[in-house]
Amino acid sequence: MDVAPYWRNFVGGAWLDGGAGRLTVEGPATGAPLAEQALADAADVDRAVAAARRCHESGALGGLRPCDRGRMVRQMGDWLRGHADEIAPVLTLESGKPLWEARIEIEGAARYFEYYGGQAETLEGRSIPLGAGYLDFTVHEPYGVSAQIIPWNYPLEMTARSLSAALAAGNACVVKTPELDPLTGAYFAKAAAAAGLPEGAVNILCGLGLEAGAALAAHPGVDQIVFTGSVETGVNIAKAAAENVVPCVLELGGKSAAIVFPDADLDAVMDSVRWGIFFNAGQVCSAMSRAIVHGAIHDEFVERAAALAQSLSVGPGIERPEFGANMGAMISEKQRDRAEGLCARAGADGARAVAGGRKLNRPGWFLEPSVFDGVDPASELGQTEVFGPVLSVMKFSTDDEAVAIANGTQYGLVGGVFTADMDRAMRTAQRLQAGQVFVNEWYAGGVETPFGGYGKSGYGREKGREALYNYVQTKNVAIRLGG
Ligand code: NAD
């Protein structure tokens, strides 16, 4: 499969080179150069924000009838779905994920446009009774220019998540794609043009975080920011947003835990382990990175989780077109070596590798699917987000102990409870400090269900109805009636 050798940024309806030159994108499965991407500098960011501002002020997007705007947003999703055969191999080659996972990601991205396109005309205000002589109502108006900074783990889905809702609400958008896998960002520009969105409504550019990313976050022409990425960068984004007094949504990391009670259906639990920590090679903010397992079933759980990890064939994503027991590369040498380092040091803290824990002896950024038993909840591996295919297993005996371990990190993105006892599941769900709780199936839910963090996992919600309100501000109109 040949990937186009050079990919430009899309600003104000035109394909542009970058002021900061070009970036070489490497293929994670080989470590070899894959293509070049135009690299934006601060002046390119200025151009993109100006194009979005012009689009907003012209009313070409925000002034459309919501049903017409929503239709265009849905058409972007249709376009992505219709071009899945073209997009999937590029996504696989730049991100390392298996081809079947790339297809799932494209479908997920398309779903966001379908869902939020359908919601465009539902942003209704309300009428507030003020007594005789007054009529009062609220309207929701777009902020104007929405800046969106995207991480590399799901470059399509993470972009689709914010772009679709922001456009549906009538905002012009500037998207800063991730440096490690920016190529597929170009397909949003193509989809927007094909759907007939006005010039400047969708601007897609890649640049370095510290240069283009920081310039975008601090830009005085931006009215609202969405950031998905690490806690460290999120703090910088929040500071930049505060300087300009604009709202931001932060979707940050996690160290999410599944609590497995003795009456859990272990087949279902293993299915959740497979998806929860080995899908996308564990590079998922809401991954099941910890399993807190009752002593009565701990040994069986560990044995089965280790066998599951060992059953996965690990190799180049492009050779893995069909859903199956397989896993791709991690995104970069740096991320892979960081994850391996966490595994290598875990033994000194008393943990035991029952599967994996090492990099593969072949080109590309591969880590073995890994399971560690006896992980001390307070240890480095027990507390640190690995962002890789590494499951930490911890044992518990009382419900209080399980909940305390689950809640005992700085994060609070998601949590899981596995039990046949719904009362116990509900009691535990109430006590988990997390923005989303899965009962008996990790990742249960979809674009319809609100998602976001407690604690240092961030604030604001993406997905679901809740996310639409990130992209609008409320105006109240109070009328004194004459006569
Ligand atoms: P990162 O914070 O390094 O980078 C994310 C994005 O921010 C990239 O586009 C990068 O270029 C940009 N960036 C970096 N420094 C910047 C700065 N100073 N100013 C503005 N932009 C800057 O994170 P990453 O390594 O790409 O992603 C991994 C992290 O993201 C993990 O911690 C993971 O949990 C988190 N994540 C969270 C979610 C979620 O929805 N909660 C989803 C995916 C990833």
PDB file of C-alpha atoms and ligand atoms in Angstrom, residues 149-154 158 161 176-180 207-215 217 227-234 236-237 250-254 283-286 335 385 387 411 413 451 457, ligand 1:
ATOM      1  CA  ILE A 149      -5.987  19.769  20.367  1.00  0.00           C
ATOM      2  CA  ILE A 150      -5.898  16.056  19.602  1.00  0.00           C
ATOM      3  CA  PRO A 151      -3.849  13.122  20.991  1.00  0.00           C
ATOM      4  CA  TRP A 152      -2.363  10.338  18.893  1.00  0.00           C
ATOM      5  CA  ASN A 153      -4.111   7.282  20.319  1.00  0.00           C
ATOM      6  CA  TYR A 154      -7.336   7.734  18.333  1.00  0.00           C
ATOM      7  CA  MET A 158     -10.866  12.051  19.139  1.00  0.00           C
ATOM      8  CA  ARG A 161     -15.773  13.645  18.941  1.00  0.00           C
ATOM      9  CA  LYS A 176      -4.366  20.715  15.885  1.00  0.00           C
ATOM     10  CA  THR A 177      -3.614  17.123  14.946  1.00  0.00           C
ATOM     11  CA  PRO A 178      -1.064  14.960  16.836  1.00  0.00           C
ATOM     12  CA  GLU A 179       2.542  14.943  15.637  1.00  0.00           C
ATOM     13  CA  LEU A 180       2.904  11.155  15.741  1.00  0.00           C
ATOM     14  CA  GLY A 207       2.321  21.379  14.389  1.00  0.00           C
ATOM     15  CA  LEU A 208       4.459  20.686  17.411  1.00  0.00           C
ATOM     16  CA  GLY A 209       2.679  20.870  20.736  1.00  0.00           C
ATOM     17  CA  LEU A 210       5.028  23.435  22.181  1.00  0.00           C
ATOM     18  CA  GLU A 211       4.822  25.589  19.067  1.00  0.00           C
ATOM     19  CA  ALA A 212       1.524  25.361  17.141  1.00  0.00           C
ATOM     20  CA  GLY A 213      -0.350  23.743  20.045  1.00  0.00           C
ATOM     21  CA  ALA A 214       0.717  26.364  22.571  1.00  0.00           C
ATOM     22  CA  ALA A 215       0.049  29.166  20.046  1.00  0.00           C
ATOM     23  CA  ALA A 217      -4.291  27.412  23.133  1.00  0.00           C
ATOM     24  CA  PHE A 227      -8.012  19.359  24.897  1.00  0.00           C
ATOM     25  CA  THR A 228      -7.462  15.618  25.084  1.00  0.00           C
ATOM     26  CA  GLY A 229      -4.086  14.419  26.293  1.00  0.00           C
ATOM     27  CA  SER A 230      -1.841  14.252  29.326  1.00  0.00           C
ATOM     28  CA  VAL A 231      -2.421  15.900  32.691  1.00  0.00           C
ATOM     29  CA  GLU A 232       0.782  17.925  32.357  1.00  0.00           C
ATOM     30  CA  THR A 233      -0.232  19.479  29.048  1.00  0.00           C
ATOM     31  CA  GLY A 234      -3.818  19.875  30.260  1.00  0.00           C
ATOM     32  CA  ASN A 236      -0.817  24.323  30.543  1.00  0.00           C
ATOM     33  CA  ILE A 237      -3.929  24.496  28.375  1.00  0.00           C
ATOM     34  CA  LEU A 250     -10.026  18.730  29.566  1.00  0.00           C
ATOM     35  CA  GLU A 251     -10.035  15.005  28.828  1.00  0.00           C
ATOM     36  CA  LEU A 252      -6.892  13.705  30.514  1.00  0.00           C
ATOM     37  CA  GLY A 253      -5.454  10.393  31.627  1.00  0.00           C
ATOM     38  CA  GLY A 254      -6.630   7.536  33.795  1.00  0.00           C
ATOM     39  CA  GLN A 283      -3.223   3.087  24.547  1.00  0.00           C
ATOM     40  CA  VAL A 284      -6.644   4.163  25.708  1.00  0.00           C
ATOM     41  CA  CYS A 285      -7.272   6.790  28.362  1.00  0.00           C
ATOM     42  CA  SER A 286     -10.138   4.678  29.744  1.00  0.00           C
ATOM     43  CA  GLN A 335       6.109   5.336  24.496  1.00  0.00           C
ATOM     44  CA  GLU A 385      -0.753   5.429  33.723  1.00  0.00           C
ATOM     45  CA  PHE A 387      -0.734   3.815  28.313  1.00  0.00           C
ATOM     46  CA  TYR A 411      -7.405   9.939  38.419  1.00  0.00           C
ATOM     47  CA  LEU A 413     -11.977   8.553  34.442  1.00  0.00           C
ATOM     48  CA  PHE A 451     -17.734  10.654  29.175  1.00  0.00           C
ATOM     49  CA  SER A 457      -8.775  12.955  34.681  1.00  0.00           C
TER      50      SER A 457
HETATM   51  P1  NAD B   1       0.140  15.142  25.149  1.00  0.00           P
HETATM   52  O1  NAD B   1      -0.471  15.928  26.238  1.00  0.00           O
HETATM   53  O2  NAD B   1       1.612  15.091  25.084  1.00  0.00           O
HETATM   54  O3  NAD B   1      -0.323  15.676  23.709  1.00  0.00           O
HETATM   55  C1  NAD B   1      -1.670  15.823  23.339  1.00  0.00           C
HETATM   56  C2  NAD B   1      -1.753  16.922  22.313  1.00  0.00           C
HETATM   57  O4  NAD B   1      -1.338  18.139  22.927  1.00  0.00           O
HETATM   58  C3  NAD B   1      -0.854  16.742  21.084  1.00  0.00           C
HETATM   59  O5  NAD B   1      -1.539  17.215  19.945  1.00  0.00           O
HETATM   60  C4  NAD B   1       0.323  17.664  21.404  1.00  0.00           C
HETATM   61  O6  NAD B   1       0.947  18.163  20.254  1.00  0.00           O
HETATM   62  C5  NAD B   1      -0.347  18.785  22.142  1.00  0.00           C
HETATM   63  N1  NAD B   1       0.527  19.538  23.043  1.00  0.00           N
HETATM   64  C6  NAD B   1       1.636  19.102  23.702  1.00  0.00           C
HETATM   65  N2  NAD B   1       2.144  20.099  24.459  1.00  0.00           N
HETATM   66  C7  NAD B   1       1.356  21.179  24.265  1.00  0.00           C
HETATM   67  C8  NAD B   1       1.348  22.507  24.780  1.00  0.00           C
HETATM   68  N3  NAD B   1       2.272  22.932  25.646  1.00  0.00           N
HETATM   69  N4  NAD B   1       0.373  23.345  24.379  1.00  0.00           N
HETATM   70  C9  NAD B   1      -0.586  22.938  23.532  1.00  0.00           C
HETATM   71  N5  NAD B   1      -0.628  21.699  22.996  1.00  0.00           N
HETATM   72  C10 NAD B   1       0.326  20.827  23.371  1.00  0.00           C
HETATM   73  O7  NAD B   1      -0.514  13.718  25.276  1.00  0.00           O
HETATM   74  P2  NAD B   1      -0.242  12.459  24.350  1.00  0.00           P
HETATM   75  O8  NAD B   1       1.034  11.862  24.813  1.00  0.00           O
HETATM   76  O9  NAD B   1      -0.369  12.810  22.918  1.00  0.00           O
HETATM   77  O10 NAD B   1      -1.494  11.526  24.725  1.00  0.00           O
HETATM   78  C11 NAD B   1      -1.429  10.637  25.779  1.00  0.00           C
HETATM   79  C12 NAD B   1      -2.220  11.143  26.966  1.00  0.00           C
HETATM   80  O11 NAD B   1      -3.519  11.574  26.563  1.00  0.00           O
HETATM   81  C13 NAD B   1      -2.473  10.083  27.998  1.00  0.00           C
HETATM   82  O12 NAD B   1      -2.232  10.621  29.286  1.00  0.00           O
HETATM   83  C14 NAD B   1      -3.951   9.744  27.834  1.00  0.00           C
HETATM   84  O13 NAD B   1      -4.573   9.229  28.965  1.00  0.00           O
HETATM   85  C15 NAD B   1      -4.529  11.024  27.403  1.00  0.00           C
HETATM   86  N6  NAD B   1      -5.754  10.819  26.620  1.00  0.00           N
HETATM   87  C16 NAD B   1      -6.958  11.105  27.184  1.00  0.00           C
HETATM   88  C17 NAD B   1      -8.133  10.898  26.500  1.00  0.00           C
HETATM   89  C18 NAD B   1      -9.471  11.228  27.103  1.00  0.00           C
HETATM   90  O14 NAD B   1     -10.455  11.299  26.404  1.00  0.00           O
HETATM   91  N7  NAD B   1      -9.579  11.422  28.392  1.00  0.00           N
HETATM   92  C19 NAD B   1      -8.096  10.396  25.201  1.00  0.00           C
HETATM   93  C20 NAD B   1      -6.856  10.110  24.655  1.00  0.00           C
HETATM   94  C21 NAD B   1      -5.692  10.335  25.370  1.00  0.00           C
END
